[in-house]
C-alpha cells in the first residue's frame, strides 16, 4: 500500500452502537439460558418479554452515550430500577449502568459526576439486596465498583485534558517556529540589503568622484587623470569581487558548512589600508592611525567596524569633497574597539546623490553588537563619526 500503513479511524458512534447491541444480546441470551437453567431462585419470575424489554432499555442507551450521556444514564438507570423492582435476577443488567456512570463522570462537571456516582451506587446496592447476599457484601461491591469507575474516569479525563493541552502547545510551538523562521529570513534579507547598500554606495561614490576628477584634469594634468582612471579600475574590480561574494551567499544552500557565509564573504579591518588608499585616489587626504594591541576580531564585529569606516569615508567623499583632510583612528582596548573618523575642509563635489541610509545602517550595525555610535558635526567643524564595539576581554593571566 502506498504512503505507508493507513490507520482506520472508526466513528465513536459506531463503536457505541456495536457495544450496546453486543451487551444487550449477551444479557438476553444469559437470561434465557443461564438464568432459567441455573441461577433462577424460587420466587423470581421467568425471563419473559417484560424482562427482555427492560434489558433492552437498560443496555441500548449505550449507543448514544457519546452524544447524550446524561439522557442515556437516566434512561438506563430507570430501566434497571424497574427491572430490579420486577424481581428478575439482579446481576443480569449490572454493567451497562456502570459503564454509563463512567461516561458521565468522565465528561460531565463534578457536581453531575457526583450525582451519577451516588445514583449508581444506590441502584447497585438495591440490586445486591434483591439477591440472596448479605447487606455488607451488597454495599461493599457497590462502593468498590463505583470507586474503581470513578478513579478510572477521573484519570482518563485528566489524560484527555493533558492531551488537549499538549496538542495546543504543539500548535503554538509550530506557529512560533514559523514566526522565528520568517523573522530569520527577514533579518537575513536586511543584512544582505545592508551589505548591498554599503558596497554599491561606497564604490559608486568613489567612482563618481574619480571620474569627475579625471574629466576635470584630463587636459591639464594627464598623469593625475591616468591615476584616477587606474583607481576607477581598481575600485570597479573590488566592487565586483564583493558583489560576487554576496551572490555566492545567495546561491549557498541551507546545508552549507559555514554557519554565517555572509560574513565570510565580506572584508574586514585587514583591508583598511586599501580602503584608505582608494579614498586618497578620490582626492581626500586620509591619515590612518591604529593604537593598542591589534588582534583578530570575530567576523561580524570585524565586518561591522570596516563598514562603519567605509560609510564614514563614503560620506566624506560625497560631502567634504576634494582636498579634505580625513583622519581615521582605531583604538584596540582590553574590552572594546573605539573608532573615530573626522573630516576637515574641502569642496563638496556636485552630482553625488545621498539618500541618508548610510547613518541608519551604521547605527543598526553598532546596535546589533551592543556598541554605541555618535555621528554629527565636529567641535571644530566638519563631520565626525565616533563608535565603540565591545570585545571579549583579553586574557591577561597568560604570558605571550
mmCIF file of C-alpha atoms in Angstrom:
data_model
loop_
_atom_site.group_PDB
_atom_site.id
_atom_site.type_symbol
_atom_site.label_atom_id
_atom_site.label_comp_id
_atom_site.label_asym_id
_atom_site.label_seq_id
_atom_site.Cartn_x
_atom_site.Cartn_y
_atom_site.Cartn_z
ATOM 1 C CA UNK A 1 0.000 0.000 0.000
ATOM 2 C CA UNK A 2 1.457 3.367 -0.995
ATOM 3 C CA UNK A 3 2.042 6.044 1.629
ATOM 4 C CA UNK A 4 2.723 3.568 4.433
ATOM 5 C CA UNK A 5 0.301 1.955 6.796
ATOM 6 C CA UNK A 6 -3.132 3.572 6.919
ATOM 7 C CA UNK A 7 -4.822 3.665 10.297
ATOM 8 C CA UNK A 8 -8.595 3.296 10.006
ATOM 9 C CA UNK A 9 -10.457 5.574 12.400
ATOM 10 C CA UNK A 10 -13.945 4.363 13.314
ATOM 11 C CA UNK A 11 -16.712 6.747 14.271
ATOM 12 C CA UNK A 12 -17.223 6.597 18.078
ATOM 13 C CA UNK A 13 -20.969 6.384 17.450
ATOM 14 C CA UNK A 14 -20.477 3.151 15.510
ATOM 15 C CA UNK A 15 -18.419 1.709 18.368
ATOM 16 C CA UNK A 16 -21.106 2.661 20.918
ATOM 17 C CA UNK A 17 -23.874 1.138 18.789
ATOM 18 C CA UNK A 18 -21.972 -2.128 18.426
ATOM 19 C CA UNK A 19 -21.203 -2.175 22.162
ATOM 20 C CA UNK A 20 -24.860 -1.590 23.066
ATOM 21 C CA UNK A 21 -26.089 -4.335 20.730
ATOM 22 C CA UNK A 22 -23.499 -6.869 21.866
ATOM 23 C CA UNK A 23 -24.176 -6.217 25.562
ATOM 24 C CA UNK A 24 -27.953 -6.395 25.017
ATOM 25 C CA UNK A 25 -27.688 -9.699 23.122
ATOM 26 C CA UNK A 26 -25.378 -11.227 25.741
ATOM 27 C CA UNK A 27 -27.736 -10.161 28.560
ATOM 28 C CA UNK A 28 -30.795 -11.627 26.841
ATOM 29 C CA UNK A 29 -29.001 -14.877 25.953
ATOM 30 C CA UNK A 30 -27.822 -15.182 29.556
ATOM 31 C CA UNK A 31 -31.322 -14.508 30.840
ATOM 32 C CA UNK A 32 -32.978 -17.016 28.563
ATOM 33 C CA UNK A 33 -30.439 -19.812 29.120
ATOM 34 C CA UNK A 34 -28.280 -19.493 32.199
ATOM 35 C CA UNK A 35 -30.808 -17.653 34.328
ATOM 36 C CA UNK A 36 -33.598 -20.114 33.705
ATOM 37 C CA UNK A 37 -31.389 -23.197 33.884
ATOM 38 C CA UNK A 38 -29.018 -22.428 36.765
ATOM 39 C CA UNK A 39 -29.412 -19.107 38.612
ATOM 40 C CA UNK A 40 -33.158 -18.670 38.987
ATOM 41 C CA UNK A 41 -34.293 -18.777 42.598
ATOM 42 C CA UNK A 42 -37.745 -19.568 43.922
ATOM 43 C CA UNK A 43 -39.983 -16.545 43.718
ATOM 44 C CA UNK A 44 -38.193 -14.949 40.811
ATOM 45 C CA UNK A 45 -40.395 -14.563 37.764
ATOM 46 C CA UNK A 46 -39.380 -16.183 34.472
ATOM 47 C CA UNK A 47 -37.268 -14.226 31.997
ATOM 48 C CA UNK A 48 -40.099 -13.352 29.620
ATOM 49 C CA UNK A 49 -40.982 -10.486 27.315
ATOM 50 C CA UNK A 50 -41.034 -7.915 30.128
ATOM 51 C CA UNK A 51 -37.505 -8.892 31.224
ATOM 52 C CA UNK A 52 -36.308 -8.786 27.617
ATOM 53 C CA UNK A 53 -37.848 -5.346 27.076
ATOM 54 C CA UNK A 54 -36.367 -3.937 30.289
ATOM 55 C CA UNK A 55 -32.945 -5.439 29.425
ATOM 56 C CA UNK A 56 -33.045 -3.727 26.049
ATOM 57 C CA UNK A 57 -33.977 -0.441 27.783
ATOM 58 C CA UNK A 58 -31.039 -0.877 30.149
ATOM 59 C CA UNK A 59 -28.395 -1.663 27.520
ATOM 60 C CA UNK A 60 -29.380 0.091 24.284
ATOM 61 C CA UNK A 61 -28.930 3.660 25.655
ATOM 62 C CA UNK A 62 -25.191 2.913 25.465
ATOM 63 C CA UNK A 63 -25.491 3.671 21.736
ATOM 64 C CA UNK A 64 -25.948 7.416 22.420
ATOM 65 C CA UNK A 65 -23.668 7.789 25.431
ATOM 66 C CA UNK A 66 -21.192 9.858 23.421
ATOM 67 C CA UNK A 67 -23.792 12.404 22.265
ATOM 68 C CA UNK A 68 -26.259 12.458 25.185
ATOM 69 C CA UNK A 69 -24.518 10.819 28.151
ATOM 70 C CA UNK A 70 -26.844 12.170 30.845
ATOM 71 C CA UNK A 71 -30.028 11.174 28.976
ATOM 72 C CA UNK A 72 -28.633 7.694 28.345
ATOM 73 C CA UNK A 73 -27.664 7.437 32.024
ATOM 74 C CA UNK A 74 -31.155 8.383 33.263
ATOM 75 C CA UNK A 75 -32.963 6.034 30.856
ATOM 76 C CA UNK A 76 -30.678 3.084 31.574
ATOM 77 C CA UNK A 77 -30.812 3.502 35.358
ATOM 78 C CA UNK A 78 -34.590 3.945 35.292
ATOM 79 C CA UNK A 79 -34.982 0.718 33.356
ATOM 80 C CA UNK A 80 -32.530 -1.002 35.718
ATOM 81 C CA UNK A 81 -34.555 0.104 38.757
ATOM 82 C CA UNK A 82 -37.748 -1.196 37.089
ATOM 83 C CA UNK A 83 -36.012 -4.485 36.225
ATOM 84 C CA UNK A 84 -34.867 -4.934 39.830
ATOM 85 C CA UNK A 85 -38.272 -3.941 41.240
ATOM 86 C CA UNK A 86 -39.952 -6.539 38.996
ATOM 87 C CA UNK A 87 -37.970 -9.226 40.838
ATOM 88 C CA UNK A 88 -35.852 -10.534 37.966
ATOM 89 C CA UNK A 89 -32.369 -11.971 38.501
ATOM 90 C CA UNK A 90 -30.379 -8.897 39.672
ATOM 91 C CA UNK A 91 -26.925 -9.493 38.184
ATOM 92 C CA UNK A 92 -28.085 -9.680 34.563
ATOM 93 C CA UNK A 93 -28.042 -5.903 33.835
ATOM 94 C CA UNK A 94 -25.291 -4.524 36.063
ATOM 95 C CA UNK A 95 -22.682 -3.469 33.521
ATOM 96 C CA UNK A 96 -24.471 -1.009 31.247
ATOM 97 C CA UNK A 97 -25.417 1.344 34.147
ATOM 98 C CA UNK A 98 -21.847 1.163 35.451
ATOM 99 C CA UNK A 99 -20.415 1.997 32.022
ATOM 100 C CA UNK A 100 -22.807 4.933 31.657
ATOM 101 C CA UNK A 101 -21.751 6.108 35.118
ATOM 102 C CA UNK A 102 -18.147 6.139 33.857
ATOM 103 C CA UNK A 103 -19.209 8.170 30.800
ATOM 104 C CA UNK A 104 -20.991 10.829 32.867
ATOM 105 C CA UNK A 105 -18.126 11.126 35.361
ATOM 106 C CA UNK A 106 -15.529 11.433 32.589
ATOM 107 C CA UNK A 107 -17.401 14.034 30.527
ATOM 108 C CA UNK A 108 -19.599 15.893 32.972
ATOM 109 C CA UNK A 109 -18.944 18.555 35.624
ATOM 110 C CA UNK A 110 -18.012 17.497 39.139
ATOM 111 C CA UNK A 111 -21.486 18.002 40.644
ATOM 112 C CA UNK A 112 -23.194 15.922 37.939
ATOM 113 C CA UNK A 113 -20.483 13.263 38.248
ATOM 114 C CA UNK A 114 -21.084 13.027 42.000
ATOM 115 C CA UNK A 115 -24.833 12.610 41.455
ATOM 116 C CA UNK A 116 -24.208 9.888 38.871
ATOM 117 C CA UNK A 117 -21.841 8.037 41.200
ATOM 118 C CA UNK A 118 -24.335 8.208 44.076
ATOM 119 C CA UNK A 119 -27.222 7.039 41.870
ATOM 120 C CA UNK A 120 -25.184 4.134 40.501
ATOM 121 C CA UNK A 121 -24.089 3.076 43.975
ATOM 122 C CA UNK A 122 -27.726 3.153 45.124
ATOM 123 C CA UNK A 123 -29.019 1.043 42.210
ATOM 124 C CA UNK A 124 -26.167 -1.403 42.565
ATOM 125 C CA UNK A 125 -26.879 -1.730 46.300
ATOM 126 C CA UNK A 126 -30.586 -2.269 45.650
ATOM 127 C CA UNK A 127 -29.767 -4.935 43.076
ATOM 128 C CA UNK A 128 -27.418 -6.653 45.529
ATOM 129 C CA UNK A 129 -30.038 -6.620 48.285
ATOM 130 C CA UNK A 130 -32.507 -8.270 45.883
ATOM 131 C CA UNK A 131 -30.093 -11.180 45.566
ATOM 132 C CA UNK A 132 -29.513 -13.732 48.311
ATOM 133 C CA UNK A 133 -26.377 -11.951 49.663
ATOM 134 C CA UNK A 134 -25.587 -10.071 52.855
ATOM 135 C CA UNK A 135 -26.046 -6.326 53.241
ATOM 136 C CA UNK A 136 -22.312 -5.885 53.785
ATOM 137 C CA UNK A 137 -21.494 -7.658 50.522
ATOM 138 C CA UNK A 138 -24.126 -5.691 48.590
ATOM 139 C CA UNK A 139 -22.835 -2.334 49.909
ATOM 140 C CA UNK A 140 -19.201 -3.365 49.561
ATOM 141 C CA UNK A 141 -19.454 -4.414 45.924
ATOM 142 C CA UNK A 142 -21.333 -1.172 45.139
ATOM 143 C CA UNK A 143 -18.685 1.011 46.779
ATOM 144 C CA UNK A 144 -15.813 -0.881 45.168
ATOM 145 C CA UNK A 145 -17.415 -0.928 41.715
ATOM 146 C CA UNK A 146 -18.319 2.768 41.684
ATOM 147 C CA UNK A 147 -14.974 3.689 43.277
ATOM 148 C CA UNK A 148 -12.998 1.914 40.564
ATOM 149 C CA UNK A 149 -15.128 3.552 37.860
ATOM 150 C CA UNK A 150 -14.687 6.988 39.473
ATOM 151 C CA UNK A 151 -10.928 6.607 39.678
ATOM 152 C CA UNK A 152 -10.686 5.334 36.098
ATOM 153 C CA UNK A 153 -12.942 8.088 34.716
ATOM 154 C CA UNK A 154 -11.096 10.902 36.518
ATOM 155 C CA UNK A 155 -7.722 9.557 35.356
ATOM 156 C CA UNK A 156 -8.871 9.329 31.746
ATOM 157 C CA UNK A 157 -10.440 12.795 31.945
ATOM 158 C CA UNK A 158 -7.185 14.310 33.165
ATOM 159 C CA UNK A 159 -5.267 12.411 30.488
ATOM 160 C CA UNK A 160 -7.617 13.797 27.834
ATOM 161 C CA UNK A 161 -7.133 17.332 29.181
ATOM 162 C CA UNK A 162 -3.358 16.913 29.095
ATOM 163 C CA UNK A 163 -3.567 15.605 25.538
ATOM 164 C CA UNK A 164 -5.610 18.659 24.521
ATOM 165 C CA UNK A 165 -3.115 20.964 26.234
ATOM 166 C CA UNK A 166 -0.250 19.136 24.560
ATOM 167 C CA UNK A 167 -1.925 19.497 21.156
ATOM 168 C CA UNK A 168 -2.466 23.220 21.772
ATOM 169 C CA UNK A 169 1.130 23.622 22.920
ATOM 170 C CA UNK A 170 2.373 21.744 19.860
ATOM 171 C CA UNK A 171 0.337 24.005 17.596
ATOM 172 C CA UNK A 172 1.640 27.070 19.426
ATOM 173 C CA UNK A 173 5.231 25.866 19.107
ATOM 174 C CA UNK A 174 4.685 25.218 15.408
ATOM 175 C CA UNK A 175 3.366 28.764 14.978
ATOM 176 C CA UNK A 176 6.304 30.172 16.914
ATOM 177 C CA UNK A 177 8.744 28.183 14.774
ATOM 178 C CA UNK A 178 7.126 29.575 11.645
ATOM 179 C CA UNK A 179 7.365 33.104 13.062
ATOM 180 C CA UNK A 180 11.009 32.577 14.003
ATOM 181 C CA UNK A 181 11.733 31.245 10.517
ATOM 182 C CA UNK A 182 10.066 34.264 8.946
ATOM 183 C CA UNK A 183 11.939 36.562 11.312
ATOM 184 C CA UNK A 184 15.239 34.891 10.436
ATOM 185 C CA UNK A 185 14.507 35.289 6.725
ATOM 186 C CA UNK A 186 13.658 38.958 7.241
ATOM 187 C CA UNK A 187 16.849 39.535 9.221
ATOM 188 C CA UNK A 188 18.903 37.805 6.539
ATOM 189 C CA UNK A 189 17.312 39.937 3.854
ATOM 190 C CA UNK A 190 18.024 43.072 5.869
ATOM 191 C CA UNK A 191 21.646 42.057 6.354
ATOM 192 C CA UNK A 192 22.098 41.368 2.649
ATOM 193 C CA UNK A 193 20.336 44.629 1.763
ATOM 194 C CA UNK A 194 22.634 46.490 4.154
ATOM 195 C CA UNK A 195 25.671 44.858 2.587
ATOM 196 C CA UNK A 196 24.463 45.724 -0.912
ATOM 197 C CA UNK A 197 23.895 49.330 0.105
ATOM 198 C CA UNK A 198 27.353 49.664 1.641
ATOM 199 C CA UNK A 199 29.143 48.011 -1.275
ATOM 200 C CA UNK A 200 27.275 49.878 -4.013
ATOM 201 C CA UNK A 201 27.163 53.259 -2.254
ATOM 202 C CA UNK A 202 30.855 53.309 -1.397
ATOM 203 C CA UNK A 203 32.209 52.132 -4.717
ATOM 204 C CA UNK A 204 29.834 54.140 -6.891
ATOM 205 C CA UNK A 205 30.522 57.283 -4.888
ATOM 206 C CA UNK A 206 34.248 56.742 -5.301
ATOM 207 C CA UNK A 207 33.820 56.016 -9.000
ATOM 208 C CA UNK A 208 31.736 59.160 -9.500
ATOM 209 C CA UNK A 209 34.311 61.373 -7.788
ATOM 210 C CA UNK A 210 37.269 59.749 -9.560
ATOM 211 C CA UNK A 211 35.533 60.004 -12.940
ATOM 212 C CA UNK A 212 34.788 63.669 -12.273
ATOM 213 C CA UNK A 213 38.403 64.270 -11.277
ATOM 214 C CA UNK A 214 39.704 62.504 -14.411
ATOM 215 C CA UNK A 215 37.429 64.592 -16.595
ATOM 216 C CA UNK A 216 38.441 67.818 -14.817
ATOM 217 C CA UNK A 217 42.217 67.303 -15.192
ATOM 218 C CA UNK A 218 42.139 65.329 -18.452
ATOM 219 C CA UNK A 219 43.777 68.134 -20.458
ATOM 220 C CA UNK A 220 45.742 69.983 -17.774
ATOM 221 C CA UNK A 221 47.214 67.045 -15.831
ATOM 222 C CA UNK A 222 47.212 63.798 -17.841
ATOM 223 C CA UNK A 223 49.170 61.974 -15.116
ATOM 224 C CA UNK A 224 46.508 62.761 -12.496
ATOM 225 C CA UNK A 225 43.767 61.772 -14.944
ATOM 226 C CA UNK A 226 45.530 58.479 -15.633
ATOM 227 C CA UNK A 227 45.893 57.834 -11.898
ATOM 228 C CA UNK A 228 42.174 58.475 -11.446
ATOM 229 C CA UNK A 229 41.324 56.077 -14.281
ATOM 230 C CA UNK A 230 43.563 53.390 -12.725
ATOM 231 C CA UNK A 231 41.812 53.943 -9.397
ATOM 232 C CA UNK A 232 38.448 53.600 -11.142
ATOM 233 C CA UNK A 233 39.535 50.208 -12.488
ATOM 234 C CA UNK A 234 40.716 49.044 -9.061
ATOM 235 C CA UNK A 235 37.516 50.201 -7.356
ATOM 236 C CA UNK A 236 35.389 48.509 -10.022
ATOM 237 C CA UNK A 237 37.229 45.203 -9.609
ATOM 238 C CA UNK A 238 36.885 45.300 -5.843
ATOM 239 C CA UNK A 239 33.171 46.104 -6.147
ATOM 240 C CA UNK A 240 32.738 43.160 -8.485
ATOM 241 C CA UNK A 241 34.620 40.917 -6.054
ATOM 242 C CA UNK A 242 32.372 41.885 -3.144
ATOM 243 C CA UNK A 243 29.243 41.545 -5.262
ATOM 244 C CA UNK A 244 30.340 38.046 -6.295
ATOM 245 C CA UNK A 245 30.760 37.200 -2.620
ATOM 246 C CA UNK A 246 27.240 38.381 -1.831
ATOM 247 C CA UNK A 247 25.818 36.468 -4.785
ATOM 248 C CA UNK A 248 27.664 33.397 -3.519
ATOM 249 C CA UNK A 249 25.841 33.808 -0.208
ATOM 250 C CA UNK A 250 22.502 33.965 -2.028
ATOM 251 C CA UNK A 251 23.331 30.841 -4.032
ATOM 252 C CA UNK A 252 24.534 28.872 -0.991
ATOM 253 C CA UNK A 253 22.215 26.067 0.041
ATOM 254 C CA UNK A 254 20.801 25.579 3.535
ATOM 255 C CA UNK A 255 23.215 22.677 4.171
ATOM 256 C CA UNK A 256 26.349 24.782 3.856
ATOM 257 C CA UNK A 257 29.021 24.048 6.457
ATOM 258 C CA UNK A 258 29.670 27.761 7.046
ATOM 259 C CA UNK A 259 27.273 28.986 9.774
ATOM 260 C CA UNK A 260 27.487 32.592 8.535
ATOM 261 C CA UNK A 261 28.739 32.800 4.939
ATOM 262 C CA UNK A 262 27.711 36.452 4.642
ATOM 263 C CA UNK A 263 30.493 37.500 6.991
ATOM 264 C CA UNK A 264 32.993 35.135 5.403
ATOM 265 C CA UNK A 265 32.409 36.749 2.012
ATOM 266 C CA UNK A 266 32.928 40.294 3.257
ATOM 267 C CA UNK A 267 36.060 42.310 4.039
ATOM 268 C CA UNK A 268 37.416 43.279 7.448
ATOM 269 C CA UNK A 269 39.868 45.664 9.056
ATOM 270 C CA UNK A 270 42.795 43.899 7.383
ATOM 271 C CA UNK A 271 41.753 45.742 4.200
ATOM 272 C CA UNK A 272 41.611 49.131 5.867
ATOM 273 C CA UNK A 273 44.811 50.299 4.166
ATOM 274 C CA UNK A 274 43.343 49.532 0.733
ATOM 275 C CA UNK A 275 40.186 51.434 1.691
ATOM 276 C CA UNK A 276 42.223 54.451 2.743
ATOM 277 C CA UNK A 277 44.257 54.313 -0.482
ATOM 278 C CA UNK A 278 41.114 54.294 -2.634
ATOM 279 C CA UNK A 279 39.782 57.274 -0.725
ATOM 280 C CA UNK A 280 43.057 59.139 -1.303
ATOM 281 C CA UNK A 281 42.674 58.409 -5.019
ATOM 282 C CA UNK A 282 39.303 60.196 -4.829
ATOM 283 C CA UNK A 283 41.130 63.371 -3.785
ATOM 284 C CA UNK A 284 40.987 63.226 0.003
ATOM 285 C CA UNK A 285 43.935 63.405 2.368
ATOM 286 C CA UNK A 286 43.436 60.370 4.593
ATOM 287 C CA UNK A 287 45.510 59.755 7.713
ATOM 288 C CA UNK A 288 45.102 56.320 9.306
ATOM 289 C CA UNK A 289 46.280 55.534 12.843
ATOM 290 C CA UNK A 290 45.831 52.357 14.867
ATOM 291 C CA UNK A 291 46.710 52.209 18.568
ATOM 292 C CA UNK A 292 46.679 49.367 21.051
ATOM 293 C CA UNK A 293 47.463 45.682 20.565
ATOM 294 C CA UNK A 294 45.785 44.819 17.299
ATOM 295 C CA UNK A 295 44.096 41.412 17.431
ATOM 296 C CA UNK A 296 41.804 39.190 15.430
ATOM 297 C CA UNK A 297 38.127 40.066 15.824
ATOM 298 C CA UNK A 298 35.001 37.962 15.415
ATOM 299 C CA UNK A 299 33.855 38.012 11.798
ATOM 300 C CA UNK A 300 30.703 40.016 12.472
ATOM 301 C CA UNK A 301 32.449 42.655 14.597
ATOM 302 C CA UNK A 302 35.303 42.888 12.080
ATOM 303 C CA UNK A 303 32.869 43.493 9.220
ATOM 304 C CA UNK A 304 30.855 45.960 11.316
ATOM 305 C CA UNK A 305 33.922 48.097 12.076
ATOM 306 C CA UNK A 306 35.063 48.005 8.450
ATOM 307 C CA UNK A 307 31.634 49.035 7.132
ATOM 308 C CA UNK A 308 31.373 51.943 9.567
ATOM 309 C CA UNK A 309 34.751 53.289 8.478
ATOM 310 C CA UNK A 310 33.817 52.665 4.836
ATOM 311 C CA UNK A 311 30.495 54.508 5.167
ATOM 312 C CA UNK A 312 32.132 57.418 7.001
ATOM 313 C CA UNK A 313 34.735 57.748 4.231
ATOM 314 C CA UNK A 314 31.971 57.488 1.612
ATOM 315 C CA UNK A 315 30.167 60.382 3.303
ATOM 316 C CA UNK A 316 33.416 62.345 3.342
ATOM 317 C CA UNK A 317 33.847 61.743 -0.398
ATOM 318 C CA UNK A 318 30.262 62.887 -1.015
ATOM 319 C CA UNK A 319 30.104 65.903 1.270
ATOM 320 C CA UNK A 320 33.634 67.001 2.167
ATOM 321 C CA UNK A 321 34.958 66.706 -1.357
ATOM 322 C CA UNK A 322 38.419 67.048 -2.878
ATOM 323 C CA UNK A 323 41.199 68.365 -0.720
ATOM 324 C CA UNK A 324 39.515 67.490 2.588
ATOM 325 C CA UNK A 325 41.620 66.104 5.387
ATOM 326 C CA UNK A 326 40.193 62.928 6.882
ATOM 327 C CA UNK A 327 41.573 61.260 9.981
ATOM 328 C CA UNK A 328 40.715 57.656 10.810
ATOM 329 C CA UNK A 329 41.701 56.437 14.252
ATOM 330 C CA UNK A 330 41.174 52.975 15.708
ATOM 331 C CA UNK A 331 41.986 52.073 19.284
ATOM 332 C CA UNK A 332 42.141 48.439 20.424
ATOM 333 C CA UNK A 333 41.465 48.352 24.175
ATOM 334 C CA UNK A 334 41.130 45.446 26.563
ATOM 335 C CA UNK A 335 37.354 45.142 26.240
ATOM 336 C CA UNK A 336 36.374 47.384 23.338
ATOM 337 C CA UNK A 337 37.261 48.759 19.954
ATOM 338 C CA UNK A 338 36.934 52.509 19.553
ATOM 339 C CA UNK A 339 36.925 54.286 16.210
ATOM 340 C CA UNK A 340 36.839 57.953 15.221
ATOM 341 C CA UNK A 341 36.552 59.285 11.668
ATOM 342 C CA UNK A 342 36.509 63.059 11.122
ATOM 343 C CA UNK A 343 36.950 65.339 8.116
ATOM 344 C CA UNK A 344 38.010 68.969 7.725
ATOM 345 C CA UNK A 345 37.714 71.391 4.818
ATOM 346 C CA UNK A 346 37.479 70.512 1.131
ATOM 347 C CA UNK A 347 34.909 71.339 -1.513
ATOM 348 C CA UNK A 348 31.874 69.108 -1.921
ATOM 349 C CA UNK A 349 31.569 67.583 -5.405
ATOM 350 C CA UNK A 350 28.443 68.174 -7.422
ATOM 351 C CA UNK A 351 26.097 65.494 -8.660
ATOM 352 C CA UNK A 352 26.784 62.833 -5.982
ATOM 353 C CA UNK A 353 23.391 61.814 -4.541
ATOM 354 C CA UNK A 354 22.724 60.808 -0.949
ATOM 355 C CA UNK A 355 19.664 59.107 0.499
ATOM 356 C CA UNK A 356 20.586 59.281 4.191
ATOM 357 C CA UNK A 357 20.515 55.497 4.650
ATOM 358 C CA UNK A 358 24.221 55.264 5.478
ATOM 359 C CA UNK A 359 23.922 56.627 9.019
ATOM 360 C CA UNK A 360 20.876 54.440 9.655
ATOM 361 C CA UNK A 361 22.848 51.378 8.544
ATOM 362 C CA UNK A 362 25.790 52.296 10.780
ATOM 363 C CA UNK A 363 23.533 52.645 13.822
ATOM 364 C CA UNK A 364 21.842 49.304 13.083
ATOM 365 C CA UNK A 365 25.193 47.557 12.787
ATOM 366 C CA UNK A 366 26.511 49.006 16.043
ATOM 367 C CA UNK A 367 23.272 48.234 17.895
ATOM 368 C CA UNK A 368 23.448 44.626 16.664
ATOM 369 C CA UNK A 369 26.729 44.124 18.576
ATOM 370 C CA UNK A 370 25.818 46.157 21.657
ATOM 371 C CA UNK A 371 28.000 49.160 20.807
ATOM 372 C CA UNK A 372 27.455 52.899 20.603
ATOM 373 C CA UNK A 373 27.722 55.390 17.752
ATOM 374 C CA UNK A 374 27.696 59.186 17.563
ATOM 375 C CA UNK A 375 27.628 60.970 14.230
ATOM 376 C CA UNK A 376 27.334 64.717 13.654
ATOM 377 C CA UNK A 377 29.207 67.985 13.239
ATOM 378 C CA UNK A 378 32.611 68.046 14.892
ATOM 379 C CA UNK A 379 33.589 70.592 17.580
ATOM 380 C CA UNK A 380 35.967 72.300 15.134
ATOM 381 C CA UNK A 381 33.755 71.983 12.054
ATOM 382 C CA UNK A 382 33.444 69.233 9.524
ATOM 383 C CA UNK A 383 31.802 65.958 10.382
ATOM 384 C CA UNK A 384 32.824 63.135 12.678
ATOM 385 C CA UNK A 385 31.735 59.604 13.460
ATOM 386 C CA UNK A 386 32.709 58.018 16.777
ATOM 387 C CA UNK A 387 31.826 54.421 17.602
ATOM 388 C CA UNK A 388 32.639 51.752 20.175
ATOM 389 C CA UNK A 389 32.205 47.988 19.850
ATOM 390 C CA UNK A 390 32.500 45.719 22.913
ATOM 391 C CA UNK A 391 35.070 42.930 22.677
ATOM 392 C CA UNK A 392 35.743 39.845 24.750
ATOM 393 C CA UNK A 393 38.264 40.836 27.464
ATOM 394 C CA UNK A 394 41.852 39.856 26.824
ATOM 395 C CA UNK A 395 43.245 37.038 28.986
ATOM 396 C CA UNK A 396 45.974 38.923 30.843
ATOM 397 C CA UNK A 397 46.906 35.938 33.037
ATOM 398 C CA UNK A 398 48.739 34.156 30.226
ATOM 399 C CA UNK A 399 52.134 35.151 29.094
ATOM 400 C CA UNK A 400 52.792 35.881 25.443
#
